[in-house]
Amino acid sequence: MLATARKDISLEVTQYPDEAAVRSAIDKAKIWGGLVTSGTSNTLLVVPSISDYAALPLTEAFETAAKRTGQQFTVKAYMPVPLAPKDPIGLVPGIMLAPLLIGGYMSSTLLIAATGKAAGRWRAATLLGFGIVAGLVVDLIVCLWLEGFSSHKFWIVWPICSLIITAVAFFAAILQKLIGAAGTLLTVIVIILFGNPSSGGSTGYPFLPTFWRDIGPFLPPRNGYVLLHNTIYFNGHGTAQALTVLLLYFGIGAVILGLLDWFRSEAPMPADVTEGAAMTSAAAGGLP
C-alpha cells in the first residue's frame, strides 16, 4: 500500500517498530504523519496541528492506494497538544506572524519619526524595551482574550513574540542607519515580500515552491513561525535551528547597531526624511 501511495505523492519514508514509536516521532515534530499497519488493516495518523494542508494530500494518496490494493484503510487525527479553543484548525500562529514582523520594523521607523534621527546610543535598548512590552501585549490579547494560543503556553509565548519583534527591529534599524529612510523599504522587501511567503505558514514549508523553501531558513519569518508554532503545539520540539537563527539575528544585530550608534553619531534627519520613513511604514503595514 505504501509503495502504491508513493506513486501519487512524494514521501520521505522512515520505518518505525510500532505505533508508539510513530506517535513519539510525531510528538518530536520529526514526521508529519504515519501509516500504522496490522495485517490487512491500515491506519493513517494525520497531524492537524502541524499543517492545515498536509493531511489532505496524505489522506487522498493513501485512500487511492487502499482502493487499488483492496486493503482496509482508516484515518485518525493525532495531536501531541490539543488545538487552542479559538484556533480549531491551527491557523493563529501563521496569522499572527505578520503583525509581529510589521511591529518590528515599524518600531524602528516610528522611533526615527519621534527622535528625528536614525541614531542614538540607547536606541537598541529602546527597541528591546518596546519588543518586550509589545510581545506581552500580543500575548495577552491573543492568548488570554482571543484564546488563539493555548493559555498554558502564555509565559513561553511572550519571550518568543518579543524575540521576533526585536530581531526584526534591529535588522530594520541597521539598514535605516546605513541607507536612511530607504532602509525601511528594504526591510519590507526582505522581511515581508520575501520572508513572509517563505515561512510556510499554516500550509507547511515542505509544500512551498523550491525558491521560497530554500531561502526561508535564512530569514526571520520562517524561523519565527517554526519557533512559535512548535513551542505551542509540539512542546518546543524541532525548534533548535529556528531559535539559533533568531538569536543570531538578535545578538549580531544588537552588536552592530550598538557599534553604529556609539561610533557613528549623526545630525538630526530632515523632517521630510523622517516623514517619509513614517509614511513608508504606514503603507507597508497594509501589505498582506
Coordinates of C-alpha atoms in Angstrom, one line a residue:
M1 CA 0.0 0.0 0.0
L2 CA 2.8 2.4 0.9
A3 CA 4.6 1.7 -2.4
T4 CA 1.3 2.5 -4.3
A5 CA 0.7 5.7 -2.4
R6 CA 4.2 6.9 -3.2
K7 CA 3.3 6.9 -6.9
D8 CA 0.9 9.8 -6.2
I9 CA 2.8 11.9 -3.7
S10 CA 6.4 12.5 -2.9
L11 CA 7.1 10.9 0.5
E12 CA 10.2 10.5 2.6
V13 CA 9.7 7.2 4.4
T14 CA 11.1 6.2 7.8
Q15 CA 10.5 2.9 9.3
Y16 CA 9.4 2.6 13.0
P17 CA 9.0 -0.5 15.0
D18 CA 5.5 0.2 16.3
E19 CA 2.7 2.7 16.7
A20 CA 4.1 4.1 19.9
A21 CA 7.4 4.9 18.1
V22 CA 5.4 6.7 15.3
R23 CA 3.5 8.8 17.8
S24 CA 6.8 9.6 19.6
A25 CA 8.2 10.8 16.3
I26 CA 5.1 13.0 15.7
D27 CA 5.5 14.4 19.3
K28 CA 9.0 15.5 18.4
A29 CA 7.9 17.1 15.1
K30 CA 10.1 14.7 13.1
I31 CA 7.3 13.4 10.9
W32 CA 4.0 14.9 9.5
G33 CA 2.0 11.7 9.5
G34 CA 2.4 7.9 9.9
L35 CA 0.9 4.7 8.4
V36 CA 0.3 2.0 11.1
T37 CA -0.2 -1.4 9.6
S38 CA -1.6 -4.5 11.2
G39 CA -2.3 -7.4 8.9
T40 CA -4.7 -6.1 6.2
S41 CA -5.7 -3.1 8.3
N42 CA -4.0 0.2 7.8
T43 CA -4.4 3.4 9.9
L44 CA -3.1 6.7 8.7
L45 CA -2.2 9.1 11.6
V46 CA -2.5 12.7 10.4
V47 CA -1.5 15.7 12.5
P48 CA -3.9 18.6 12.1
S49 CA -1.8 20.8 14.3
I50 CA 1.4 20.6 12.2
S51 CA -0.2 21.8 9.0
D52 CA -3.7 22.8 7.8
Y53 CA -2.9 21.3 4.4
A54 CA -0.6 18.3 4.9
A55 CA -3.4 15.9 6.0
L56 CA -5.3 16.4 2.7
P57 CA -2.8 15.1 0.1
L58 CA -1.7 12.3 2.5
T59 CA -5.2 11.1 3.0
E60 CA -6.1 11.3 -0.7
A61 CA -2.9 9.4 -1.7
F62 CA -3.5 6.6 0.8
E63 CA -7.2 6.4 0.1
T64 CA -6.5 5.9 -3.5
A65 CA -3.8 3.3 -2.7
A66 CA -6.2 1.4 -0.5
K67 CA -8.8 1.2 -3.3
R68 CA -6.2 0.0 -5.8
T69 CA -4.9 -2.7 -3.4
G70 CA -8.2 -3.7 -1.9
Q71 CA -7.0 -3.1 1.7
Q72 CA -8.9 -1.6 4.7
F73 CA -8.0 1.9 5.5
T74 CA -8.9 4.4 8.2
V75 CA -7.7 7.9 9.1
K76 CA -7.1 9.0 12.7
A77 CA -6.1 12.5 13.8
Y78 CA -3.4 12.7 16.4
M79 CA -2.1 15.9 18.1
P80 CA 0.6 16.0 20.8
V81 CA -1.0 19.2 22.2
P82 CA -4.7 20.0 21.6
L83 CA -5.5 23.0 19.5
A84 CA -6.4 26.2 21.2
P85 CA -10.1 26.8 21.9
K86 CA -10.5 29.5 19.3
D87 CA -8.0 28.0 16.8
P88 CA -9.7 24.8 15.6
I89 CA -7.5 24.4 12.5
G90 CA -4.2 25.7 13.8
L91 CA -4.0 28.9 11.8
V92 CA -3.4 31.5 14.5
P93 CA 0.4 31.2 14.7
G94 CA 0.6 31.8 11.0
I95 CA -1.8 34.7 11.1
M96 CA -0.1 36.4 14.0
L97 CA 3.4 36.2 12.3
A98 CA 2.7 39.2 10.0
P99 CA 1.7 41.6 12.9
L100 CA 4.9 40.6 14.8
L101 CA 7.1 41.2 11.7
I102 CA 5.4 44.5 11.0
G103 CA 5.6 45.6 14.6
G104 CA 9.3 45.0 14.5
Y105 CA 10.2 47.3 11.6
M106 CA 7.5 49.8 12.5
S107 CA 9.0 50.3 16.0
S108 CA 12.3 51.3 14.5
T109 CA 10.7 53.5 11.9
L110 CA 8.5 55.3 14.4
L111 CA 11.5 55.8 16.7
I112 CA 13.1 57.7 13.8
A113 CA 10.0 59.8 13.3
A114 CA 9.8 60.5 17.1
T115 CA 13.5 61.4 17.5
G116 CA 14.3 62.9 14.1
K117 CA 17.4 60.7 13.6
A118 CA 18.4 57.2 12.8
A119 CA 20.9 57.0 15.7
G120 CA 21.1 57.3 19.4
R121 CA 23.3 55.5 22.0
W122 CA 20.3 53.9 23.7
R123 CA 18.4 53.0 20.5
A124 CA 19.0 49.3 20.8
A125 CA 17.8 49.3 24.4
T126 CA 14.8 51.3 23.5
L127 CA 13.8 48.9 20.7
L128 CA 14.4 46.0 23.1
G129 CA 12.1 47.6 25.7
F130 CA 9.5 48.1 23.0
G131 CA 9.8 44.5 21.9
I132 CA 9.3 43.2 25.4
V133 CA 6.2 45.3 26.0
A134 CA 4.8 44.6 22.5
G135 CA 5.3 40.9 22.9
L136 CA 3.5 40.9 26.2
V137 CA 0.6 42.9 24.7
V138 CA 0.3 40.5 21.8
D139 CA 0.4 37.5 24.1
L140 CA -2.3 39.0 26.4
I141 CA -4.6 39.7 23.5
V142 CA -4.2 36.5 21.5
C143 CA -3.6 34.0 24.3
L144 CA -5.9 35.2 27.2
W145 CA -8.5 37.4 25.4
L146 CA -9.0 35.8 22.0
E147 CA -7.8 32.3 23.1
G148 CA -6.0 31.8 19.9
F149 CA -2.9 30.4 21.7
S150 CA -3.1 27.7 24.4
S151 CA -3.3 29.5 27.8
H152 CA -0.8 27.2 29.4
K153 CA 1.8 28.4 26.9
F154 CA 1.4 32.1 27.9
W155 CA 4.8 32.5 29.6
I156 CA 6.9 30.9 26.9
V157 CA 5.0 32.6 24.0
W158 CA 5.7 36.1 25.5
P159 CA 9.5 35.9 25.0
I160 CA 9.1 34.3 21.6
C161 CA 6.9 37.2 20.4
S162 CA 9.3 39.7 21.9
L163 CA 12.3 38.0 20.2
I164 CA 10.7 38.1 16.8
I165 CA 9.7 41.7 17.1
T166 CA 13.1 42.8 18.4
A167 CA 15.2 40.8 15.9
V168 CA 13.3 42.5 13.0
A169 CA 13.5 45.9 14.7
F170 CA 17.3 45.6 14.9
F171 CA 17.5 44.5 11.3
A172 CA 15.5 47.5 10.2
A173 CA 17.4 49.9 12.4
I174 CA 20.7 48.9 11.0
L175 CA 19.5 49.4 7.4
Q176 CA 18.0 52.7 8.3
K177 CA 21.2 53.8 9.9
L178 CA 23.2 52.8 6.8
I179 CA 21.0 53.9 4.0
G180 CA 18.5 56.2 5.6
A181 CA 14.7 56.0 5.2
A182 CA 15.2 53.6 2.3
G183 CA 16.2 51.1 4.9
T184 CA 12.5 50.8 5.9
L185 CA 11.6 49.9 2.3
L186 CA 14.4 47.4 2.0
T187 CA 13.3 45.8 5.3
V188 CA 9.8 45.4 3.9
I189 CA 11.2 43.8 0.8
V190 CA 13.4 41.3 2.7
I191 CA 11.1 40.6 5.7
I192 CA 7.6 40.9 4.2
L193 CA 7.8 40.3 0.5
F194 CA 10.4 37.6 0.6
G195 CA 10.4 36.4 4.2
N196 CA 6.8 36.0 5.0
P197 CA 5.9 33.9 1.9
S198 CA 8.9 31.7 2.6
S199 CA 7.8 31.0 6.2
G200 CA 5.4 28.2 5.0
G201 CA 2.8 29.4 7.5
S202 CA -0.1 27.1 8.1
T203 CA 0.4 25.1 4.9
G204 CA 3.9 24.0 5.9
Y205 CA 7.2 24.8 4.3
P206 CA 7.6 21.4 2.5
F207 CA 4.7 22.4 0.2
L208 CA 6.4 25.7 -0.9
P209 CA 7.9 26.1 -4.3
T210 CA 11.7 25.4 -4.4
F211 CA 12.8 29.1 -4.3
W212 CA 10.7 30.0 -1.3
R213 CA 11.6 26.7 0.5
D214 CA 15.3 27.3 0.1
I215 CA 15.5 30.9 1.3
G216 CA 13.2 30.5 4.3
P217 CA 15.8 29.1 6.7
F218 CA 18.0 32.2 6.4
L219 CA 15.3 34.8 7.2
P220 CA 13.5 35.6 10.4
P221 CA 9.9 34.8 9.3
R222 CA 10.3 31.1 8.7
N223 CA 12.3 30.7 11.9
G224 CA 9.9 32.8 13.9
Y225 CA 6.9 30.8 12.7
V226 CA 8.6 27.4 13.5
L227 CA 9.7 28.6 16.9
L228 CA 6.2 29.9 17.8
H229 CA 4.2 27.1 16.3
N230 CA 6.3 24.2 17.5
T231 CA 6.5 25.7 21.0
I232 CA 2.7 25.9 21.2
Y233 CA 1.8 22.6 19.6
F234 CA 4.8 20.4 19.9
N235 CA 6.2 21.3 23.3
G236 CA 9.2 23.0 21.8
H237 CA 10.5 20.1 19.8
G238 CA 12.1 20.9 16.4
T239 CA 12.9 24.5 17.3
A240 CA 16.7 24.3 17.8
Q241 CA 17.6 25.7 14.4
A242 CA 14.8 28.3 14.4
L243 CA 15.8 29.6 17.9
T244 CA 19.5 29.7 16.9
V245 CA 18.9 31.7 13.7
L246 CA 16.6 34.2 15.6
L247 CA 19.2 34.6 18.4
L248 CA 21.9 35.3 15.8
Y249 CA 19.7 38.0 14.2
F250 CA 19.1 39.4 17.7
G251 CA 22.7 39.1 19.0
I252 CA 24.6 40.2 15.9
G253 CA 22.0 42.9 15.2
A254 CA 22.4 44.3 18.7
V255 CA 26.2 44.4 18.5
I256 CA 26.2 46.0 15.0
L257 CA 23.5 48.5 16.0
G258 CA 25.3 49.4 19.2
L259 CA 28.6 50.0 17.4
L260 CA 27.0 52.1 14.7
D261 CA 25.1 54.2 17.2
W262 CA 28.0 54.6 19.5
F263 CA 30.7 55.5 17.0
R264 CA 28.7 57.0 14.1
S265 CA 26.5 59.6 15.7
E266 CA 24.7 61.8 13.3
A267 CA 22.8 65.1 13.0
P268 CA 19.0 65.1 13.1
M269 CA 17.4 63.8 9.9
P270 CA 15.4 66.4 7.8
A271 CA 11.7 66.5 8.5
D272 CA 10.9 65.2 5.0
V273 CA 13.1 62.2 5.5
T274 CA 11.5 61.2 8.9
E275 CA 8.0 61.8 7.5
G276 CA 8.9 59.6 4.5
A277 CA 10.1 56.8 6.8
A278 CA 6.8 57.0 8.7
M279 CA 4.8 57.0 5.5
T280 CA 6.7 54.0 4.2
S281 CA 6.0 52.2 7.4
A282 CA 2.3 53.0 7.3
A283 CA 2.0 52.0 3.7
A284 CA 3.9 48.7 4.3
G285 CA 1.6 48.0 7.2
G286 CA -1.2 47.4 4.8
L287 CA 0.6 44.7 2.9
P288 CA -0.8 41.2 3.1

